[in-house]
Coordinates of C-alpha atoms in Angstrom, one line a residue:
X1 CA 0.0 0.0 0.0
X2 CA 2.0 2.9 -1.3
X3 CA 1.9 5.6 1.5
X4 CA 3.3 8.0 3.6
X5 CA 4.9 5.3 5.6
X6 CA 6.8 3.8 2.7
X7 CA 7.9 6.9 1.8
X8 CA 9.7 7.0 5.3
X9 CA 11.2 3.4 4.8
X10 CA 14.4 2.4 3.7
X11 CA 12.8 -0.5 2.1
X12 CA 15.0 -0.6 -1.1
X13 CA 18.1 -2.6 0.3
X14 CA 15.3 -5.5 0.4
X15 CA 13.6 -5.2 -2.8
X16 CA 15.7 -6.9 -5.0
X17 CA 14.9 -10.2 -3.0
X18 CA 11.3 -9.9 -4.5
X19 CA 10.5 -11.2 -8.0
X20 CA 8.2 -8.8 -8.3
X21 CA 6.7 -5.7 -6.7
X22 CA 3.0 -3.9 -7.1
X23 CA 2.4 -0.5 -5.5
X24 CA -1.0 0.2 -5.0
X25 CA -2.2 3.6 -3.5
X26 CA -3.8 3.8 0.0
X27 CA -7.7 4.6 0.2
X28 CA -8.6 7.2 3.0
X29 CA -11.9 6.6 4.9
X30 CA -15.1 8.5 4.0
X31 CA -15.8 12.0 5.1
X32 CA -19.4 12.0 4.4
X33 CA -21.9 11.4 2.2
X34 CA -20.3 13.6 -0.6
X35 CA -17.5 11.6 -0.1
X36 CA -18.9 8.3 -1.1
X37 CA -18.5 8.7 -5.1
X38 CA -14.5 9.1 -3.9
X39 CA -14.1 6.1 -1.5
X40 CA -16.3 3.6 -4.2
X41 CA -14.0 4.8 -7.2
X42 CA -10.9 4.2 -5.1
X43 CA -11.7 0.8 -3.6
X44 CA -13.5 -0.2 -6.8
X45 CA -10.5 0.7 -8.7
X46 CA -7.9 -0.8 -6.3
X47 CA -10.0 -3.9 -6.3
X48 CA -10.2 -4.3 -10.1
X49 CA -6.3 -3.8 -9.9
X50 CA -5.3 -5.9 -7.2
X51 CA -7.7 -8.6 -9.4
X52 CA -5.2 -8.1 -12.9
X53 CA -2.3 -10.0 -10.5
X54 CA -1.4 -13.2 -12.3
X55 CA -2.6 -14.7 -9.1
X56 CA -2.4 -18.9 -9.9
X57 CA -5.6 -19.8 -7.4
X58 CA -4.5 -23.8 -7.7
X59 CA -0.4 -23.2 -7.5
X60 CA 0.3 -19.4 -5.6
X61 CA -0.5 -18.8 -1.8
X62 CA -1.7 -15.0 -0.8
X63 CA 0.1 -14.6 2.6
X64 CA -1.5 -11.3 4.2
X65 CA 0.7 -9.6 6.6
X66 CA -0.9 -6.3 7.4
X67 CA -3.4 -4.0 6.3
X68 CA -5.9 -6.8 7.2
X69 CA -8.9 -4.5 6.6
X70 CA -7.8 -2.2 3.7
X71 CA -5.2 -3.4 1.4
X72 CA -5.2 -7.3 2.2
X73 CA -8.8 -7.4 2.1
X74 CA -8.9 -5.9 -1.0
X75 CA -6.7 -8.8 -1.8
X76 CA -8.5 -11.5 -0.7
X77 CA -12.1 -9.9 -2.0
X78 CA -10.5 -9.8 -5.0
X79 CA -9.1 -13.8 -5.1
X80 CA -11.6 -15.6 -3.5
X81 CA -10.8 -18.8 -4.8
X82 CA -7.2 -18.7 -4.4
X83 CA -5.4 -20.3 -1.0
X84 CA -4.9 -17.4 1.3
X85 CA -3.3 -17.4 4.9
X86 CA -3.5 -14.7 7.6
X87 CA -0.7 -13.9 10.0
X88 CA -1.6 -11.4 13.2
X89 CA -0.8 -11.0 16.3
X90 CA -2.6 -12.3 19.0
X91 CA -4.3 -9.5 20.4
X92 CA -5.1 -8.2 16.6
X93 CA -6.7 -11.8 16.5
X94 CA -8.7 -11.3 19.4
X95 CA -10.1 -8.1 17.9
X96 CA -10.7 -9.7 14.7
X97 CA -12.8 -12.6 16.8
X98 CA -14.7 -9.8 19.4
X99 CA -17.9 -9.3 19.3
X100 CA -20.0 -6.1 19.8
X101 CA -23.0 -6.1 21.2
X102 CA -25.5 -3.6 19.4
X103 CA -26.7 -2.3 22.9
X104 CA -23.0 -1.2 23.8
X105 CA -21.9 -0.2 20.2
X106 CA -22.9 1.5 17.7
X107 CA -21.5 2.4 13.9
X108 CA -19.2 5.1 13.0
X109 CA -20.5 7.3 10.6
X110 CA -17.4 6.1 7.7
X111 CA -18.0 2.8 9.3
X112 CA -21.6 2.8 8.5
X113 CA -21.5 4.1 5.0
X114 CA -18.7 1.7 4.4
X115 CA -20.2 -1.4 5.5
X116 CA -23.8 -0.8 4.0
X117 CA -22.8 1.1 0.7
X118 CA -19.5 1.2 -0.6
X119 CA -17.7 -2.4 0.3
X120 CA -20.9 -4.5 -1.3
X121 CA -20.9 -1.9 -4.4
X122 CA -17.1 -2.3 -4.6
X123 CA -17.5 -6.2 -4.4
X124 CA -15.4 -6.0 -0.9
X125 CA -15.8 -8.3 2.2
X126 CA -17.8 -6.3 4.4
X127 CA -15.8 -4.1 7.8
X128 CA -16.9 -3.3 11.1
X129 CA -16.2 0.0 12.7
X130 CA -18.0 0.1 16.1
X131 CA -17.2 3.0 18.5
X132 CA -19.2 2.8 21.9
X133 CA -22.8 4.2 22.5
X134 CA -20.6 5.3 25.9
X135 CA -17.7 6.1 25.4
X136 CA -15.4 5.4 28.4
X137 CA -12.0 6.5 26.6
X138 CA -8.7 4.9 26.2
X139 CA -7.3 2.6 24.2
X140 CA -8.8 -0.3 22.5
X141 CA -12.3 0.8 23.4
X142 CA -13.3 0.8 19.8
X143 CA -14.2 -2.8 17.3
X144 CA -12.5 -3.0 14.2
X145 CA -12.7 -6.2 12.2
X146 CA -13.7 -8.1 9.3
X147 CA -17.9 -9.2 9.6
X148 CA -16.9 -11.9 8.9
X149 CA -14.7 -14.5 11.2
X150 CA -11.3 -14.2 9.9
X151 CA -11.3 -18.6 9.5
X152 CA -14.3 -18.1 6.6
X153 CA -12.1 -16.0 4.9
X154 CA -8.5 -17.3 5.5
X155 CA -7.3 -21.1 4.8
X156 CA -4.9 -21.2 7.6
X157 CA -4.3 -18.2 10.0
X158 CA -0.8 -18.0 12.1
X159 CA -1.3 -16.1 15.3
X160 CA 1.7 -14.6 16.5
X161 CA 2.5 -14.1 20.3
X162 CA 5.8 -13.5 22.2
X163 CA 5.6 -17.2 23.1
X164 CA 4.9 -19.0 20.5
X165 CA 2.2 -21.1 21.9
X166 CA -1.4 -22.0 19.9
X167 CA -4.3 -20.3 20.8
X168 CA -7.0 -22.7 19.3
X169 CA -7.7 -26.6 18.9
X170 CA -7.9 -25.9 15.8
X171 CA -5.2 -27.1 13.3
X172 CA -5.8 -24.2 10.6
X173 CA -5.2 -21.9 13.1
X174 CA -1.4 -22.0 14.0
X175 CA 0.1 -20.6 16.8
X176 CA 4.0 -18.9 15.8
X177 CA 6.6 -16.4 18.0
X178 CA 6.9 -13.2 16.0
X179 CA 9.6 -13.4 13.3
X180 CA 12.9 -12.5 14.9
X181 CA 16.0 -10.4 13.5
X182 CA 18.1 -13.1 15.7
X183 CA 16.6 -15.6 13.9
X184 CA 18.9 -14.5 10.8
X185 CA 22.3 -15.8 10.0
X186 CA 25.1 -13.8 9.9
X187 CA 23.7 -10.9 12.4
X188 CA 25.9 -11.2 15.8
X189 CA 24.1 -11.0 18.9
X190 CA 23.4 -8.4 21.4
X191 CA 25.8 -8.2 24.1
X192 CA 25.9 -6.3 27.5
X193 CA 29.4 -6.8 28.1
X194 CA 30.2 -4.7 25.5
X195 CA 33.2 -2.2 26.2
X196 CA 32.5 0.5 24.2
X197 CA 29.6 2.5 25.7
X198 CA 30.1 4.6 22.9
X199 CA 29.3 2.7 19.9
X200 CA 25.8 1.3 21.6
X201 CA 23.0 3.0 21.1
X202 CA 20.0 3.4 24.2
X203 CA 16.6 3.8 22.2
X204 CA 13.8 5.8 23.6
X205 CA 10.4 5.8 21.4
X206 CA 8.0 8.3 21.3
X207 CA 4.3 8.4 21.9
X208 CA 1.7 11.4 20.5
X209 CA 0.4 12.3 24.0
X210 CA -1.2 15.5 22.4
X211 CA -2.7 13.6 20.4
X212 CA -4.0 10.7 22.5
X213 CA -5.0 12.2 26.2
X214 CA -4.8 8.8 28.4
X215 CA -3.5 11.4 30.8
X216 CA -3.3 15.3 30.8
X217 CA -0.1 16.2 28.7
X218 CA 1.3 17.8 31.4
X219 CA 1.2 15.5 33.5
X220 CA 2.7 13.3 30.9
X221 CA 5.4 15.4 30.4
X222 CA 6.6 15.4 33.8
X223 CA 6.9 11.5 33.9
X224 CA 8.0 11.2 30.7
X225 CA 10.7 13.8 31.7
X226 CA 11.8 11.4 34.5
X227 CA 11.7 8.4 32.0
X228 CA 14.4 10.5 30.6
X229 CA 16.2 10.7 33.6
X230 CA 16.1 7.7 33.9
X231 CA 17.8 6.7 31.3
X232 CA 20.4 9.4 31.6
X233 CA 21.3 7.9 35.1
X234 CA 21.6 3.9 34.0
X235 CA 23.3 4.9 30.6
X236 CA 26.1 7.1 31.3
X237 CA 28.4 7.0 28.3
X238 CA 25.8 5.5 25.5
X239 CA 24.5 6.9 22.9
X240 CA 21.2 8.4 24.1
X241 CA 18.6 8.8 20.7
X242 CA 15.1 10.3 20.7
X243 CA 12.7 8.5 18.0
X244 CA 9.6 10.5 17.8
X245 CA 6.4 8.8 16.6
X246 CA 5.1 8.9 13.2
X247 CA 1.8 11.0 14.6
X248 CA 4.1 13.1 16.7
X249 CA 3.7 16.6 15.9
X250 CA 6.2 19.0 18.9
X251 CA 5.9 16.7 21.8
X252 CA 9.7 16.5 21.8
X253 CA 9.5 20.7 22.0
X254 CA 7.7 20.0 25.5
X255 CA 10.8 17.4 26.7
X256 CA 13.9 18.0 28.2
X257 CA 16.0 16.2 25.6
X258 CA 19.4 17.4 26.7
X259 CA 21.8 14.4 25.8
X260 CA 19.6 12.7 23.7
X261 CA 19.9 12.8 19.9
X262 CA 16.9 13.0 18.2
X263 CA 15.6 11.1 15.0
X264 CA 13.2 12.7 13.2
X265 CA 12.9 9.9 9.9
X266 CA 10.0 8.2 11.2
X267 CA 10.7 5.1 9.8
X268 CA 9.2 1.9 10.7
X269 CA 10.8 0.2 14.1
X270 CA 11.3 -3.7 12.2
X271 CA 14.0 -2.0 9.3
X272 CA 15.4 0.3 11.8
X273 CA 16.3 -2.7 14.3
X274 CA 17.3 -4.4 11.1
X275 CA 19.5 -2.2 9.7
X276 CA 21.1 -1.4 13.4
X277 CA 21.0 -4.6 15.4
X278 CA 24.4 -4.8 15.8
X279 CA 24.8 -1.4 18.1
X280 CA 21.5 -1.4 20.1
X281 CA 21.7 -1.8 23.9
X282 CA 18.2 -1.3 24.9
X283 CA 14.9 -0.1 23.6
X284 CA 12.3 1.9 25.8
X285 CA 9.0 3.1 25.5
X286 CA 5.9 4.1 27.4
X287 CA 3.6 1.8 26.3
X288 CA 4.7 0.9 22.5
X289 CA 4.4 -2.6 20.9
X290 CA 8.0 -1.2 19.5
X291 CA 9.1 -2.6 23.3
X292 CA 7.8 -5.9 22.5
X293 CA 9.1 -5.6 18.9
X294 CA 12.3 -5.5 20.7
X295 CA 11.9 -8.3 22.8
X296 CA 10.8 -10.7 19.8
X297 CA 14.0 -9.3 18.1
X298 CA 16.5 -10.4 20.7
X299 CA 17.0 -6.9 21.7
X300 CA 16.3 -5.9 25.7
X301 CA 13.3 -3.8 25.1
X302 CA 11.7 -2.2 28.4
X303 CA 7.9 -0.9 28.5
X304 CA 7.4 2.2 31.2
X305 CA 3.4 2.6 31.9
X306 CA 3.5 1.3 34.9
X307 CA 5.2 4.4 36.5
X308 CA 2.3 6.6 34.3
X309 CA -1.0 6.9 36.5
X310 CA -3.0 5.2 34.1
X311 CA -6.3 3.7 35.1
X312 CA -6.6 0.1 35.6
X313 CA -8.4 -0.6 32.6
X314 CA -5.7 1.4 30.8
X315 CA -2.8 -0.3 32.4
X316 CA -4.8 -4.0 31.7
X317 CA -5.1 -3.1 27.9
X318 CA -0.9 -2.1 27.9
X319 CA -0.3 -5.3 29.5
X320 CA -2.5 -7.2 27.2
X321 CA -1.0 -5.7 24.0
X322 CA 2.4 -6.6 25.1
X323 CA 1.5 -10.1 26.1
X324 CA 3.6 -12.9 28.1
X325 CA 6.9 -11.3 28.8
X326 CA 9.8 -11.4 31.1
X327 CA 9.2 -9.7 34.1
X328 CA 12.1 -7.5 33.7
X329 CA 10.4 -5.9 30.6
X330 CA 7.7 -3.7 32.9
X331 CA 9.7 -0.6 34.4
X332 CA 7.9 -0.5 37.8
X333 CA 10.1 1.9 39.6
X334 CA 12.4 4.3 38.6
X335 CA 15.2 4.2 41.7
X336 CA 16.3 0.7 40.2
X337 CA 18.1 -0.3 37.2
X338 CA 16.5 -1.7 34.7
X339 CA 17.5 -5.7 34.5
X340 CA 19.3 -7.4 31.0
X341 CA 17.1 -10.4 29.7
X342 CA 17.9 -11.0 26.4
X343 CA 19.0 -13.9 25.1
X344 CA 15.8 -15.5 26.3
X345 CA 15.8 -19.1 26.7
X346 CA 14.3 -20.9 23.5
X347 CA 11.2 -22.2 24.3
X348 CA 8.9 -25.1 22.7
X349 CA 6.9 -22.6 20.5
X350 CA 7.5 -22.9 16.6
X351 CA 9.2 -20.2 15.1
X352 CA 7.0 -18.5 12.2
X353 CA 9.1 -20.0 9.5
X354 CA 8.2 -23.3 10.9
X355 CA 4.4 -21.8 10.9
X356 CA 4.7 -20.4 7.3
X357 CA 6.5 -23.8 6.0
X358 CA 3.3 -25.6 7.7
X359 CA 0.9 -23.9 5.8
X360 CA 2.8 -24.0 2.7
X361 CA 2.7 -28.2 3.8
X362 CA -0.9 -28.5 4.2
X363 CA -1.7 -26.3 1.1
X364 CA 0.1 -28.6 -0.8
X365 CA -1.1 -31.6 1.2
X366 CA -4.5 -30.3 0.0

């Protein structure tokens, strides 16, 4: 999905390991009803696009990654027959699996238009927006998913967690660990004996707290601030780097970044922990799923919320996005040191090349 985001990737390095490689332009939501003739002519169009592939339904195997609503639906609406698979995350499967109930939700606007008009017109499987009828604010509050069940759709679906484990009895649903830069040959692993402070780089990643008020921003700002600190303290002598988010607009403006370099690409955490594995120390965040990119990467990344006063419900939906992890991953005080993990003992779950070379074993089995 050509965007804004790929724009801000260094993606090239990579794209000569692809045969081929189809750009196809994003589709913003509706706005309204004079807005519809817009959003059918771009998701008819992409449709109709995606659909000219020289997709093989009885030898090729769609694999959708992301974009499980726009793009990869579009995909999938627009090969039906073909053999498709679905790889999420385990919470995203959750979501995709939740129910609302039409006495506590109700239909956005876009979501409404979307669902009833444009998607059947543009021969799309239908999408559900729900918002609540009360809105108790926060993350997660909100259901977005396919109408359908995601296993009507999809063949096989891998769910990805940080453990690896399946999440269903049933065999086309396959449980995976998120793919893993230290899976790779030839990358050398992280090290905390390393002598030269210098050369290793201490991560911080931003989050758009004026954007998203799960507390005041002042408030924010002054524990961020002593996040900072914090860091500053336990990391004498590293390299201290700033990453804003990509929906950061002049949070860091409201910080006191003195010592820390910051990093205004914007470019997505997976290439940038590819492309610098070899000099990262430690990854931090308030309440990112960058953290628990981290983790799965082999890097020691450390999640911060705890020390935020969030609600409960607030905290329980960080805790559930980052899923089963080391207990040295939470930051729950900021007087003590924050604990090395990695390398993390391997455990019994399959790794998501095994999941992807299962799939690709019971499509042809089939």
């Amino acid at each position: 999905e050509d965007s804004k985001w790929w724009d801000r990737a260094h993606w090239q390095p990579y794209a000569g390991r692809f045969d081929e490689i189809h750009p196809f332009p994003r589709v913003n939501t509706c706005r309204g009803l004079r807005d519809l003739p817009r959003l059918y002519r771009e998701s008819a169009g992409r449709r109709e696009a995606i659909a000219q592939l020289p997709i093989d339904k009885a030898r090729d195997l769609i694999v959708c990654v992301g974009g499980i609503l726009t793009i990869s639906n579009a995909t999938i609406s627009a090969h039906p027959e073909a053999k498709k698979v679905l790889c999420v995350a385990e919470k995203v499967y959750r979501d995709l699996t939740r129910i609302g109930e039409r006495t506590r939700y109700r239909f956005t606007t876009s979501g409404w238009l979307q669902n009833r008009i444009v998607e059947p017109m543009a021969g799309l499987n239908r999408t559900i927006h729900f918002k609540p009828r009360i809105n108790p604010g926060g993350d997660g509050v909100r259901v977005e998913r396919l109408q359908k069940n995601p296993d009507s759709l999809y063949h096989r679906i891998v769910v990805m967690s940080n453990g690896g484990a399946d999440v269903s009895n049933n065999p086309e649903i396959i449980g995976a660990k998120f793919p893993s830069v230290a899976e790779l040959q030839n990358l050398p692993q992280v090290s905390d004996k390393n002598d030269d402070c210098s050369s290793r780089q201490v991560i911080f990643f931003g989050t758009p707290f004026l954007l998203i008020h799960n507390v005041s921003p002042d408030v924010y700002v002054e524990r961020l601030n002593s996040c900072l600190d914090y860091l500053r303290r336990n990391f004498s002598g590293h390299a201290l780097i700033y990453r804003p988010h990509p929906n950061e607009t002049n949070e860091a403006d409201r910080l006191k970044l003195n010592g820390f370099r910051i990093e205004e690409d914007r470019e997505a955490a997976e290439l940038y922990f590819l492309r610098n594995y070899q000099t990262i120390a430690a990854v931090f965040s308030v309440s990112s799923t960058v953290s628990r990119t981290a983790l799965n990467n082999g890097i020691n990344g450390y999640a911060m919320y705890p020390v935020f006063p969030f609600t409960i419900q607030q905290s329980e939906f960080f805790a559930g996005v980052m899923g089963d992890v080391p207990a040295e991953f939470t930051i729950n005080d900021l007087n003590s040191p924050p604990v090395p993990y990695q390398p993390i003992a391997a455990g019994s779950g399959r790794s998501f090349a095994e999941a992807l070379q299962l799939t690709v074993e019971q499509k042809i089995a089939s």
